[in-house]
PDB file of C-alpha atoms in Angstrom:
ATOM      1  CA  GLY A   1     -16.741   3.799  -0.078  1.00  0.00           C
ATOM      2  CA  PHE A   2     -13.587   5.339  -1.586  1.00  0.00           C
ATOM      3  CA  LYS A   3     -11.986   6.316   1.723  1.00  0.00           C
ATOM      4  CA  LEU A   4     -12.624   2.920   3.269  1.00  0.00           C
ATOM      5  CA  MET A   5     -11.353   1.167   0.145  1.00  0.00           C
ATOM      6  CA  LEU A   6      -8.181   3.259   0.106  1.00  0.00           C
ATOM      7  CA  LEU A   7      -7.478   2.645   3.785  1.00  0.00           C
ATOM      8  CA  LEU A   8      -8.126  -1.079   3.513  1.00  0.00           C
ATOM      9  CA  ARG A   9      -5.755  -1.360   0.562  1.00  0.00           C
ATOM     10  CA  LEU A  10      -3.040   0.540   2.438  1.00  0.00           C
ATOM     11  CA  SER A  11      -3.387  -1.694   5.464  1.00  0.00           C
ATOM     12  CA  PRO A  12      -1.415  -4.950   5.256  1.00  0.00           C
ATOM     13  CA  LEU A  13      -3.656  -6.723   7.796  1.00  0.00           C
ATOM     14  CA  PHE A  14      -6.289  -8.054   5.414  1.00  0.00           C
ATOM     15  CA  PRO A  15      -5.654 -10.959   3.040  1.00  0.00           C
ATOM     16  CA  PHE A  16      -6.071  -9.892  -0.577  1.00  0.00           C
ATOM     17  CA  ALA A  17      -8.250 -12.757  -1.855  1.00  0.00           C
ATOM     18  CA  LEU A  18     -10.658 -12.703   1.087  1.00  0.00           C
ATOM     19  CA  SER A  19     -11.058  -8.941   0.996  1.00  0.00           C
ATOM     20  CA  ASN A  20     -11.807  -9.011  -2.752  1.00  0.00           C
ATOM     21  CA  TYR A  21     -14.554 -11.559  -2.156  1.00  0.00           C
ATOM     22  CA  LEU A  22     -16.063  -9.431   0.605  1.00  0.00           C
ATOM     23  CA  TYR A  23     -15.970  -6.278  -1.539  1.00  0.00           C
ATOM     24  CA  GLY A  24     -17.819  -8.162  -4.283  1.00  0.00           C
ATOM     25  CA  ALA A  25     -20.482  -9.267  -1.809  1.00  0.00           C
ATOM     26  CA  SER A  26     -20.870  -5.742  -0.378  1.00  0.00           C
ATOM     27  CA  SER A  27     -22.667  -2.743  -1.813  1.00  0.00           C
ATOM     28  CA  ILE A  28     -19.520  -0.808  -2.734  1.00  0.00           C
ATOM     29  CA  GLN A  29     -19.741   0.747  -6.193  1.00  0.00           C
ATOM     30  CA  PHE A  30     -17.210  -0.002  -8.937  1.00  0.00           C
ATOM     31  CA  LEU A  31     -15.570   3.449  -9.238  1.00  0.00           C
ATOM     32  CA  PRO A  32     -14.775   3.865  -5.519  1.00  0.00           C
ATOM     33  CA  TYR A  33     -13.466   0.295  -5.531  1.00  0.00           C
ATOM     34  CA  PHE A  34     -11.334   0.898  -8.617  1.00  0.00           C
ATOM     35  CA  PHE A  35      -9.794   4.217  -7.585  1.00  0.00           C
ATOM     36  CA  GLY A  36      -9.350   3.187  -3.945  1.00  0.00           C
ATOM     37  CA  THR A  37      -7.511   0.070  -5.102  1.00  0.00           C
ATOM     38  CA  LEU A  38      -5.461   2.028  -7.629  1.00  0.00           C
ATOM     39  CA  LEU A  39      -4.260   4.581  -5.083  1.00  0.00           C
ATOM     40  CA  GLY A  40      -4.027   2.104  -2.192  1.00  0.00           C
ATOM     41  CA  PHE A  41      -1.698  -0.247  -4.058  1.00  0.00           C
ATOM     42  CA  ALA A  42       0.511   2.544  -5.447  1.00  0.00           C
ATOM     43  CA  PRO A  43       2.936   2.784  -2.470  1.00  0.00           C
ATOM     44  CA  GLY A  44       3.592  -0.961  -2.392  1.00  0.00           C
ATOM     45  CA  THR A  45       4.053  -1.087  -6.161  1.00  0.00           C
ATOM     46  CA  PHE A  46       6.464   1.835  -5.973  1.00  0.00           C
ATOM     47  CA  ALA A  47       8.467   0.007  -3.301  1.00  0.00           C
ATOM     48  CA  TYR A  48       8.712  -3.160  -5.417  1.00  0.00           C
ATOM     49  CA  VAL A  49       9.842  -1.196  -8.477  1.00  0.00           C
ATOM     50  CA  TYR A  50      12.392   0.767  -6.454  1.00  0.00           C
ATOM     51  CA  ALA A  51      13.741  -2.427  -4.885  1.00  0.00           C
ATOM     52  CA  GLY A  52      14.168  -3.904  -8.369  1.00  0.00           C
ATOM     53  CA  ARG A  53      15.986  -0.784  -9.529  1.00  0.00           C
ATOM     54  CA  ILE A  54      18.290  -0.999  -6.526  1.00  0.00           C
ATOM     55  CA  GLY A  55      18.983  -4.665  -7.184  1.00  0.00           C
ATOM     56  CA  LYS A  56      19.813  -3.986 -10.803  1.00  0.00           C
ATOM     57  CA  ALA A  57      22.050  -1.032  -9.960  1.00  0.00           C
ATOM     58  CA  LEU A  58      23.940  -2.979  -7.309  1.00  0.00           C
ATOM     59  CA  THR A  59      24.502  -6.050  -9.462  1.00  0.00           C
ATOM     60  CA  MET A  60      25.387  -4.358 -12.755  1.00  0.00           C
ATOM     61  CA  ASP A  61      28.743  -2.695 -13.282  1.00  0.00           C
ATOM     62  CA  SER A  62      27.719   0.807 -14.223  1.00  0.00           C
ATOM     63  CA  ALA A  63      29.701   4.012 -13.965  1.00  0.00           C
ATOM     64  CA  SER A  64      26.541   6.065 -13.604  1.00  0.00           C
ATOM     65  CA  SER A  65      25.166   4.231 -10.560  1.00  0.00           C
ATOM     66  CA  GLU A  66      25.166   5.828  -7.154  1.00  0.00           C
ATOM     67  CA  PRO A  67      27.050   4.390  -4.160  1.00  0.00           C
ATOM     68  CA  TRP A  68      25.242   1.569  -2.371  1.00  0.00           C
ATOM     69  CA  TYR A  69      24.353   3.684   0.657  1.00  0.00           C
ATOM     70  CA  VAL A  70      22.283   6.085  -1.474  1.00  0.00           C
ATOM     71  CA  TYR A  71      20.081   3.170  -2.563  1.00  0.00           C
ATOM     72  CA  ALA A  72      19.925   1.753   0.958  1.00  0.00           C
ATOM     73  CA  GLY A  73      18.863   5.143   2.325  1.00  0.00           C
ATOM     74  CA  GLY A  74      16.199   5.549  -0.348  1.00  0.00           C
ATOM     75  CA  LEU A  75      14.860   2.083   0.349  1.00  0.00           C
ATOM     76  CA  ALA A  76      14.752   2.809   4.083  1.00  0.00           C
ATOM     77  CA  VAL A  77      12.746   5.988   3.440  1.00  0.00           C
ATOM     78  CA  VAL A  78      10.284   4.177   1.154  1.00  0.00           C
ATOM     79  CA  VAL A  79       9.793   1.314   3.621  1.00  0.00           C
ATOM     80  CA  GLY A  80       9.340   3.809   6.466  1.00  0.00           C
ATOM     81  CA  LEU A  81       6.701   5.772   4.545  1.00  0.00           C
ATOM     82  CA  ILE A  82       4.800   2.612   3.669  1.00  0.00           C
ATOM     83  CA  LYS A  83       4.927   1.504   7.321  1.00  0.00           C
ATOM     84  CA  VAL A  84       3.585   4.880   8.508  1.00  0.00           C
ATOM     85  CA  ALA A  85       0.805   4.842   5.886  1.00  0.00           C
ATOM     86  CA  GLY A  86      -0.186   1.307   6.883  1.00  0.00           C
ATOM     87  CA  ASP A  87      -0.225   2.190  10.585  1.00  0.00           C
ATOM     88  CA  ILE A  88      -2.393   5.262   9.974  1.00  0.00           C
ATOM     89  CA  ALA A  89      -4.772   3.238   7.824  1.00  0.00           C
ATOM     90  CA  SER A  90      -5.031   0.529  10.498  1.00  0.00           C
ATOM     91  CA  GLU A  91      -5.769   3.111  13.197  1.00  0.00           C
ATOM     92  CA  VAL A  92      -8.485   4.769  11.117  1.00  0.00           C
ATOM     93  CA  ILE A  93     -10.072   1.402  10.334  1.00  0.00           C
ATOM     94  CA  ASP A  94     -10.021   0.410  14.012  1.00  0.00           C
ATOM     95  CA  ALA A  95     -11.556   3.748  15.000  1.00  0.00           C
ATOM     96  CA  THR A  96     -14.247   3.328  12.355  1.00  0.00           C
ATOM     97  CA  GLU A  97     -15.051  -0.160  13.629  1.00  0.00           C
ATOM     98  CA  GLU A  98     -15.328   1.120  17.210  1.00  0.00           C
ATOM     99  CA  ASN A  99     -17.718   3.908  16.141  1.00  0.00           C
ATOM    100  CA  CYS A 100     -19.890   1.499  14.120  1.00  0.00           C
ATOM    101  CA  GLU A 101     -20.355  -1.115  16.849  1.00  0.00           C
ATOM    102  CA  VAL A 102     -23.953  -1.528  17.961  1.00  0.00           C
ATOM    103  CA  PRO A 103     -24.380  -1.804  21.737  1.00  0.00           C
TER     104      PRO A 103
END
């Protein structure tokens, strides 16, 4: 349950509201659901927080802020990592679906 929950939360293919309804109707236990959701949403949350930090640093006049290209590079790395994690999660989910199909 935990691994599937984590991978589904990393994958951007599934709508949030519909997937929550389906998890409630399934037999997944609360703790795997909770920790899979917690860890699966962490990369996206980190990206939103980092983007807000970049926006604040670029719009505020601050002597301690880095040049704009440092923030742009960091954002590119974060977006790239989230994209790779989502692609891996989608591939694992597709492979799991192929193995579970009944002939």
